[in-house]
Coordinates of C-alpha atoms in Angstrom, one line a residue:
M1 CA 13.9 -22.4 84.6
L2 CA 12.7 -25.2 86.9
A3 CA 13.2 -24.5 90.5
L4 CA 15.7 -26.9 91.8
N5 CA 15.9 -25.9 95.5
R6 CA 12.3 -26.6 96.5
L7 CA 9.6 -29.1 96.4
L8 CA 6.7 -28.0 94.1
G9 CA 3.9 -30.0 96.0
S10 CA 3.0 -31.2 99.4
A11 CA 4.4 -34.4 100.7
L12 CA 2.2 -37.4 101.3
G13 CA 2.7 -39.5 104.3
K14 CA 6.1 -39.7 106.0
R15 CA 8.8 -37.6 104.5
G16 CA 11.2 -39.7 102.5
L17 CA 8.5 -42.1 101.1
L18 CA 6.2 -40.7 98.5
G19 CA 5.7 -37.0 97.8
S20 CA 4.2 -35.0 94.9
G21 CA 6.9 -32.3 94.6
L22 CA 9.6 -32.4 91.9
A23 CA 13.1 -31.0 92.7
L24 CA 16.8 -32.0 92.3
A25 CA 18.6 -32.4 95.5
S26 CA 21.8 -30.4 95.5
G27 CA 25.0 -32.3 95.3
S28 CA 26.5 -30.2 98.0
G29 CA 24.9 -32.5 100.5
G30 CA 24.5 -29.6 103.0
A31 CA 28.2 -28.7 103.0
A32 CA 29.1 -24.9 103.1
R33 CA 29.4 -24.1 99.5
C34 CA 29.2 -20.4 99.0
S35 CA 31.1 -17.4 97.6
V36 CA 34.5 -17.2 99.2
P37 CA 35.7 -13.8 100.5
A38 CA 39.3 -12.7 100.2
T39 CA 41.5 -14.5 102.8
T40 CA 44.8 -14.0 104.3
T41 CA 46.2 -17.4 103.6
S42 CA 46.4 -20.0 100.9
S43 CA 43.3 -21.8 99.6
R44 CA 43.7 -24.8 101.8
G45 CA 43.9 -24.9 105.5
K46 CA 43.0 -22.6 108.4
S47 CA 41.9 -19.2 107.0
T48 CA 40.9 -15.9 108.4
S49 CA 38.3 -13.8 106.7
K50 CA 39.3 -10.2 106.1
E51 CA 35.6 -9.3 106.4
A52 CA 35.5 -10.8 109.9
A53 CA 38.9 -9.3 110.9
G54 CA 37.7 -5.9 109.9
G55 CA 34.7 -6.0 112.0
G56 CA 36.1 -5.4 115.5
G57 CA 38.8 -8.1 115.8
A58 CA 36.6 -11.1 115.9
E59 CA 37.8 -13.9 113.7
D60 CA 35.8 -16.6 111.8
E61 CA 37.8 -19.5 111.6
F62 CA 37.1 -22.3 108.9
Y63 CA 38.7 -25.0 106.9
Q64 CA 38.8 -23.9 103.3
F65 CA 39.2 -26.5 100.4
R66 CA 38.9 -25.0 97.0
D67 CA 35.3 -23.5 96.9
Q68 CA 34.2 -25.1 100.2
K69 CA 34.2 -23.3 103.6
I70 CA 33.9 -25.8 106.3
P71 CA 33.3 -24.2 109.8
Y72 CA 35.4 -25.4 112.8
I73 CA 33.2 -26.7 115.9
Q74 CA 34.0 -27.7 119.4
D75 CA 31.4 -30.4 119.5
L76 CA 33.0 -33.6 119.0
R77 CA 30.5 -36.3 118.0
I78 CA 30.1 -38.9 115.2
R79 CA 27.4 -38.0 112.8
D80 CA 24.9 -40.8 112.7
P81 CA 23.2 -41.5 109.3
S82 CA 19.8 -41.7 110.8
E83 CA 20.0 -38.0 111.5
V84 CA 19.9 -37.3 107.7
T85 CA 16.4 -37.1 106.2
S86 CA 15.7 -39.5 103.3
L87 CA 15.5 -38.0 99.8
P88 CA 11.7 -37.8 99.1
C89 CA 10.1 -39.5 96.3
F90 CA 8.3 -37.6 93.6
R91 CA 4.8 -38.9 92.3
V92 CA 1.8 -37.5 90.5
L93 CA -0.5 -40.7 90.6
D94 CA -1.4 -42.7 93.6
D95 CA -1.4 -46.4 93.8
R96 CA -4.9 -46.6 92.3
G97 CA -4.0 -44.4 89.4
K98 CA -5.8 -41.3 90.6
L99 CA -4.3 -37.9 90.3
I100 CA -2.9 -36.5 93.5
S101 CA -4.5 -33.2 94.6
G102 CA -2.1 -30.3 93.6
C103 CA -0.4 -32.3 90.8
E104 CA -2.8 -30.9 88.1
K105 CA 0.2 -28.9 86.7
F106 CA 2.0 -32.2 85.9
E107 CA -0.6 -33.7 83.7
L108 CA 0.6 -34.4 80.1
E109 CA -1.2 -33.5 76.9
K110 CA -3.4 -36.0 75.2
D111 CA -1.5 -37.1 72.2
L112 CA 1.7 -37.8 74.1
S113 CA -0.2 -39.5 76.9
K114 CA -1.9 -41.9 74.5
D115 CA 1.3 -42.6 72.6
M116 CA 3.1 -43.4 75.8
Y117 CA 0.3 -45.8 76.9
R118 CA 0.1 -47.6 73.6
T119 CA 3.8 -48.3 73.7
M120 CA 3.4 -49.6 77.3
V121 CA 0.8 -52.0 76.1
R122 CA 2.8 -53.1 73.1
L123 CA 5.8 -53.6 75.4
Q124 CA 3.8 -55.8 77.8
T125 CA 2.5 -57.8 74.8
L126 CA 5.9 -58.2 73.3
D127 CA 7.3 -59.5 76.7
T128 CA 4.4 -61.8 77.3
L129 CA 4.7 -63.6 74.0
F130 CA 8.5 -63.5 73.5
Y131 CA 8.8 -65.0 77.0
E132 CA 6.4 -67.8 76.0
A133 CA 8.3 -68.4 72.8
Q134 CA 11.5 -68.8 74.7
R135 CA 9.8 -71.3 77.0
Q136 CA 8.8 -73.3 74.1
G137 CA 12.5 -73.6 73.0
R138 CA 12.3 -71.3 70.0
F139 CA 15.3 -69.2 71.1
S140 CA 17.7 -69.4 74.1
F141 CA 17.1 -66.6 76.5
Y142 CA 14.8 -63.6 77.4
M143 CA 14.3 -60.9 80.0
T144 CA 11.1 -59.0 80.4
C145 CA 10.2 -55.6 81.7
F146 CA 7.1 -56.5 83.8
G147 CA 6.6 -54.0 86.6
E148 CA 8.9 -51.4 85.0
E149 CA 7.1 -50.4 81.9
A150 CA 6.4 -46.8 83.2
T151 CA 10.1 -46.5 84.3
V152 CA 11.2 -47.2 80.8
I153 CA 8.7 -45.7 78.7
G154 CA 8.1 -42.6 80.8
S155 CA 11.9 -41.8 80.8
A156 CA 12.2 -42.6 77.1
A157 CA 9.4 -40.2 76.1
A158 CA 11.3 -37.3 78.0
L159 CA 14.6 -38.0 76.1
E160 CA 15.7 -37.0 72.6
T161 CA 16.6 -39.4 69.9
A162 CA 20.1 -37.6 69.8
D163 CA 20.6 -38.6 73.4
H164 CA 23.1 -41.5 73.5
V165 CA 21.9 -44.4 75.6
F166 CA 23.9 -47.1 77.4
A167 CA 21.4 -49.6 78.7
Q168 CA 21.6 -52.5 81.0
Y169 CA 19.3 -55.2 79.6
R170 CA 15.7 -54.3 80.7
E171 CA 15.3 -51.2 78.7
H172 CA 14.1 -52.6 75.4
G173 CA 11.0 -50.4 75.7
L174 CA 13.2 -47.3 74.8
L175 CA 14.0 -48.8 71.6
L176 CA 10.4 -49.5 70.9
W177 CA 9.6 -45.9 71.8
R178 CA 12.4 -44.8 69.3
G179 CA 11.0 -46.8 66.5
Q180 CA 12.4 -50.3 66.5
T181 CA 9.9 -52.6 65.1
F182 CA 8.5 -56.0 66.5
Q183 CA 10.2 -57.8 63.6
E184 CA 13.7 -56.2 64.4
F185 CA 13.2 -57.5 68.0
A186 CA 12.4 -61.1 66.8
D187 CA 15.3 -61.0 64.4
Q188 CA 17.7 -60.1 67.2
C189 CA 16.5 -62.8 69.6
Y190 CA 16.7 -65.5 66.7
G191 CA 20.1 -64.1 65.6
N192 CA 19.1 -64.6 62.0
N193 CA 20.6 -62.9 58.9
R194 CA 18.7 -59.8 59.5
D195 CA 19.9 -59.1 62.9
F196 CA 21.8 -55.9 63.2
G197 CA 24.4 -57.7 65.4
K198 CA 24.8 -60.5 62.9
G199 CA 23.8 -63.1 65.5
R200 CA 26.8 -62.6 67.6
Q201 CA 25.1 -61.4 70.8
M202 CA 22.8 -63.2 73.3
P203 CA 19.1 -62.5 72.8
I204 CA 17.9 -59.1 74.1
H205 CA 21.3 -57.6 73.8
Y206 CA 20.2 -55.0 71.4
G207 CA 22.1 -52.1 69.7
R208 CA 21.2 -49.4 67.1
K209 CA 23.6 -47.0 65.8
D210 CA 20.9 -45.1 64.0
L211 CA 18.9 -44.7 67.2
N212 CA 21.9 -43.9 69.4
V213 CA 21.5 -46.9 71.6
H214 CA 24.9 -48.6 72.3
T215 CA 25.0 -52.3 72.2
I216 CA 24.1 -54.1 75.5
S217 CA 27.0 -55.8 77.2
S218 CA 26.4 -58.9 79.5
P219 CA 29.0 -58.1 82.1
L220 CA 27.4 -56.0 84.9
T221 CA 28.0 -52.2 85.1
T222 CA 30.5 -52.0 82.3
Q223 CA 28.2 -49.4 80.6
L224 CA 28.5 -46.8 83.3
P225 CA 32.1 -45.8 82.9
Q226 CA 31.6 -46.1 79.2
A227 CA 28.7 -43.6 79.4
A228 CA 30.8 -41.1 81.4
G229 CA 33.6 -41.3 79.0
A230 CA 31.2 -40.9 76.1
A231 CA 29.5 -37.9 77.7
Y232 CA 32.9 -36.2 78.3
A233 CA 33.9 -36.8 74.6
N234 CA 30.5 -35.3 73.4
K235 CA 31.0 -32.4 75.8
L236 CA 34.5 -31.6 74.4
N237 CA 33.0 -31.9 70.7
G238 CA 30.1 -29.6 71.6
Y239 CA 27.5 -32.3 70.9
D240 CA 23.9 -31.0 71.3
G241 CA 22.5 -33.9 73.5
I242 CA 23.1 -35.9 76.7
T243 CA 24.3 -39.4 77.6
V244 CA 22.1 -41.7 79.6
A245 CA 23.3 -44.7 81.6
Y246 CA 20.6 -47.2 82.8
F247 CA 21.4 -49.7 85.6
G248 CA 19.9 -51.5 88.4
E249 CA 20.4 -51.1 92.2
G250 CA 22.5 -54.2 92.2
A251 CA 24.9 -52.8 89.6
A252 CA 25.4 -49.9 92.0
S253 CA 27.3 -52.4 94.2
E254 CA 29.9 -52.8 91.6
G255 CA 33.2 -50.8 91.6
D256 CA 32.5 -49.4 88.1
F257 CA 29.5 -47.6 89.6
H258 CA 31.7 -45.5 91.8
A259 CA 34.4 -44.9 89.3
A260 CA 31.7 -43.7 86.7
M261 CA 30.1 -41.3 89.3
N262 CA 33.4 -39.9 90.4
F263 CA 34.8 -39.3 86.8
A264 CA 31.4 -37.8 85.7
S265 CA 31.3 -35.5 88.7
T266 CA 34.8 -34.3 88.8
L267 CA 34.8 -33.8 84.9
A268 CA 31.4 -32.3 84.9
C269 CA 30.1 -34.8 82.3
P270 CA 26.6 -34.2 80.8
V271 CA 25.3 -37.7 81.6
L272 CA 22.1 -38.9 83.4
F273 CA 22.7 -42.0 85.6
F274 CA 19.4 -43.7 85.8
C275 CA 19.0 -46.3 88.4
R276 CA 16.1 -48.8 88.1
N277 CA 15.8 -49.8 91.7
N278 CA 13.3 -52.7 91.3
G279 CA 14.1 -54.3 94.7
W280 CA 16.0 -57.3 93.5
A281 CA 19.4 -58.1 92.1
I282 CA 18.4 -61.5 90.7
S283 CA 17.9 -63.3 94.2
T284 CA 19.4 -60.6 96.4
P285 CA 17.0 -58.1 97.8
S286 CA 17.8 -54.5 98.1
D287 CA 18.1 -54.5 101.8
E288 CA 21.1 -56.9 101.5
Q289 CA 22.6 -54.9 98.8
Y290 CA 23.1 -51.6 100.6
T291 CA 22.3 -49.6 103.8
G292 CA 21.8 -45.8 104.0
D293 CA 19.5 -43.8 101.8
G294 CA 19.4 -45.9 98.7
I295 CA 21.1 -45.0 95.4
A296 CA 20.0 -41.5 95.2
G297 CA 21.3 -40.7 98.6
R298 CA 24.9 -41.3 97.2
G299 CA 24.6 -38.3 94.9
S300 CA 25.6 -35.8 97.4
A301 CA 28.8 -37.7 98.3
Y302 CA 29.8 -37.1 94.7
G303 CA 28.7 -33.6 94.5
M304 CA 26.0 -34.7 92.1
P305 CA 22.4 -33.5 92.0
A306 CA 19.9 -36.3 92.6
L307 CA 16.2 -37.1 92.3
R308 CA 14.1 -40.0 93.6
V309 CA 10.8 -40.8 91.8
D310 CA 8.1 -43.3 91.8
G311 CA 9.1 -45.6 88.8
M312 CA 5.7 -47.0 88.5
D313 CA 4.0 -43.7 87.7
A314 CA 4.5 -42.9 84.0
I315 CA 3.7 -39.2 84.5
A316 CA 6.1 -38.8 87.3
M317 CA 8.9 -40.5 85.4
Y318 CA 8.4 -38.3 82.3
H319 CA 8.6 -35.1 84.3
A320 CA 11.6 -36.4 86.5
T321 CA 13.6 -37.3 83.4
K322 CA 12.6 -34.0 81.5
T323 CA 13.8 -32.0 84.6
A324 CA 17.1 -33.8 84.9
R325 CA 17.8 -33.5 81.2
E326 CA 17.2 -29.8 81.2
Y327 CA 19.5 -29.4 84.1
I328 CA 22.2 -31.4 82.5
M329 CA 21.8 -29.3 79.1
E330 CA 22.1 -26.1 81.1
H331 CA 24.8 -26.9 83.5
K332 CA 26.7 -29.6 81.3
S333 CA 27.1 -31.7 84.5
P334 CA 25.7 -35.0 85.7
V335 CA 22.4 -36.0 87.5
L336 CA 21.5 -39.1 89.3
I337 CA 17.8 -40.4 89.2
E338 CA 16.6 -43.3 91.3
A339 CA 13.3 -44.8 90.0
M340 CA 11.5 -46.9 92.7
S341 CA 9.8 -49.8 91.1
Y342 CA 9.5 -53.5 91.4
R343 CA 10.5 -56.4 89.2
S344 CA 7.1 -58.3 89.1
S345 CA 8.6 -61.0 86.9
H346 CA 11.5 -63.5 87.2
H347 CA 14.9 -62.0 86.6
S348 CA 15.2 -63.9 83.3
T349 CA 14.1 -67.1 81.7
S350 CA 17.0 -68.6 83.6
D351 CA 15.5 -67.8 87.0
D352 CA 12.7 -69.0 89.2
S353 CA 11.9 -66.1 91.6
S354 CA 9.3 -68.2 93.6
R355 CA 12.4 -69.9 95.2
Y356 CA 13.5 -66.7 97.0
R357 CA 10.4 -64.5 97.4
E358 CA 6.9 -65.0 98.5
I359 CA 4.0 -65.3 96.0
S360 CA 2.2 -62.9 98.3
E361 CA 4.8 -60.3 97.8
M362 CA 4.7 -60.5 94.0
Q363 CA 0.8 -60.4 94.0
A364 CA 0.8 -57.3 96.3
W365 CA 3.1 -55.5 93.9
K366 CA 1.3 -56.6 90.7
A367 CA -1.8 -54.9 92.1
R368 CA 0.1 -51.6 91.7
D369 CA 0.8 -52.5 87.9
P370 CA 2.2 -49.3 86.3
V371 CA 0.3 -49.9 83.1
A372 CA -3.0 -50.4 84.8
R373 CA -2.4 -47.2 86.8
F374 CA -1.7 -45.0 83.8
Q375 CA -4.8 -46.6 82.1
I376 CA -7.1 -45.5 84.9
W377 CA -5.7 -41.9 84.6
L378 CA -6.4 -41.8 80.8
E379 CA -9.9 -43.2 81.4
D380 CA -10.5 -40.6 84.1
K381 CA -9.6 -38.0 81.5
G382 CA -11.9 -39.4 78.9
W383 CA -9.0 -40.2 76.6
W384 CA -9.2 -44.1 76.6
S385 CA -11.9 -46.5 76.1
D386 CA -12.5 -50.3 76.5
E387 CA -12.8 -50.5 72.7
E388 CA -9.4 -48.9 72.2
E389 CA -7.9 -51.2 74.8
T390 CA -9.2 -54.4 73.0
E391 CA -8.1 -53.1 69.7
V392 CA -4.5 -52.1 70.7
R393 CA -3.9 -55.5 72.6
G394 CA -5.4 -57.5 69.9
E395 CA -3.4 -55.9 67.0
A396 CA -0.2 -56.1 69.0
R397 CA -0.8 -59.8 69.7
K398 CA -1.3 -60.6 66.1
E399 CA 1.8 -58.7 65.0
V400 CA 4.0 -60.4 67.6
M401 CA 2.9 -63.8 66.5
K402 CA 3.5 -63.0 62.9
V403 CA 7.0 -61.6 63.4
L404 CA 8.0 -64.6 65.6
D405 CA 7.2 -67.0 62.7
A406 CA 8.9 -64.9 60.2
A407 CA 11.9 -64.5 62.2
E408 CA 12.2 -68.2 62.8
R409 CA 12.0 -69.0 59.0
E410 CA 14.9 -66.8 58.1
N411 CA 18.4 -68.4 57.7
K412 CA 21.2 -67.6 60.0
L413 CA 24.3 -65.8 58.5
P414 CA 27.0 -67.9 57.0
L415 CA 29.5 -69.6 59.2
R416 CA 32.2 -67.5 57.9
E417 CA 30.7 -64.2 59.6
M418 CA 32.4 -65.7 62.8
V419 CA 35.7 -64.2 61.8
T420 CA 34.7 -61.0 59.9
D421 CA 34.4 -57.4 60.9
V422 CA 36.9 -57.4 63.7
Y423 CA 39.8 -56.7 61.2
D424 CA 39.8 -55.0 57.9
E425 CA 41.2 -58.2 56.4
V426 CA 41.0 -61.5 58.1
P427 CA 44.5 -62.2 59.6
Q428 CA 46.2 -65.6 59.0
H429 CA 45.6 -67.0 62.5
L430 CA 41.9 -66.3 62.3
E431 CA 41.7 -67.8 58.7
K432 CA 43.4 -70.9 60.0
Q433 CA 41.0 -71.3 62.7
Y434 CA 38.1 -70.9 60.5
Q435 CA 39.3 -73.4 58.1
E436 CA 39.5 -76.0 61.0
I437 CA 36.0 -75.0 62.0
K438 CA 34.6 -75.2 58.4
K439 CA 36.1 -78.7 58.0
F440 CA 34.7 -80.0 61.3
A441 CA 31.2 -78.5 60.3
Q442 CA 31.4 -80.2 56.9
E443 CA 32.2 -83.5 58.4
N444 CA 29.6 -83.3 61.2
K445 CA 26.7 -81.5 59.6
H446 CA 24.3 -83.1 62.0
L447 CA 25.7 -81.1 64.9
F448 CA 25.0 -77.8 63.1
P449 CA 21.7 -76.1 62.4
N450 CA 20.6 -76.8 58.9
N451 CA 19.9 -72.9 58.3
V452 CA 23.5 -72.0 58.9
P453 CA 25.3 -71.8 55.4
I454 CA 28.8 -73.4 55.5
E455 CA 31.0 -71.5 53.0

């Protein structure tokens, strides 16, 4: 079993920045959690240890609450947060993509590494061309994963398909890893008749029952308490898998974050809370979102093990997620991961990030591109060549261009699909509303797309 109470490598630079050891920080946060000796009073309040009393009359006084023994002190002072050491950040590759000394034990095997890299390249190509297609007005909205490819693909590779995923909106790479095709991505963004969601969702709001990916919802953070509840239900049913909830550091400012963390901790739900800390919540920088030790630092307050990792290092992301998953499966309790990355693109096609951050900042972070870092490591291993790079990128580009054209030619679903599926039989009030819509559509066909059948 992985050692959870120590770091496996030496730290690089100042503690609390980037290190090469991997461990889960205990959720006890330094509180005195230990075995409780027999006591002479109830389980709450001032207690006197029989062991101490039997040792010459001296008494050890402490405040006991359930399984916590909190010692009394006579030193009255306020504890300053600066006295607490930041949770270190696990990494395997440096900013140049070179393996850090002592991290050889974390290197991945060849086939897995190449599969991960190919998927990262395909994800980059998908995002580039879909973003351009939206800018051309071919569909209404899009969000990219630029700068976070290693975060998403590294974690996806360490999970099992049986693991239920509640994503936010920048994790479509996980679907790509689990087998969703470029064509299926395009069909969803166009909302055509082949879209699994029947065109009822905004673009990039994917969902796949067969891949255990729950449909994305636009309201921020709603997926976290849902994931905690799903994990608890799966635990009661003896389900062989975990639940994963992806979210950004901005979502951690919502009340739903705290409710989900507390429910998951107190009910010991087998859920992985996965924070993509990319530095920006749309236009709000992280230093205006929170103070203290980031998101991972909150784990101890909820009695939840936590781990911070370099989200731009694909190898580190894989091992961090794998370690967390193994812990959850063994203990049937939650874990919090904070992946430190950077959103090198605009928040979405509705955003212009040059209005609130410097171009120099974006360029500096792009120099640490996670895809390029992983490519350098593969080349150093002799597992990747310029010829393979050209071939994979060229084929991916051709495929994406083809599926965009095909999706655009497909008809939308009939207008009547607006009122189906919610009820077993369409109730009278919805039928009445639909007939009004249908009449309006027939009288004003010029206002409706010509590829939407009116029935």
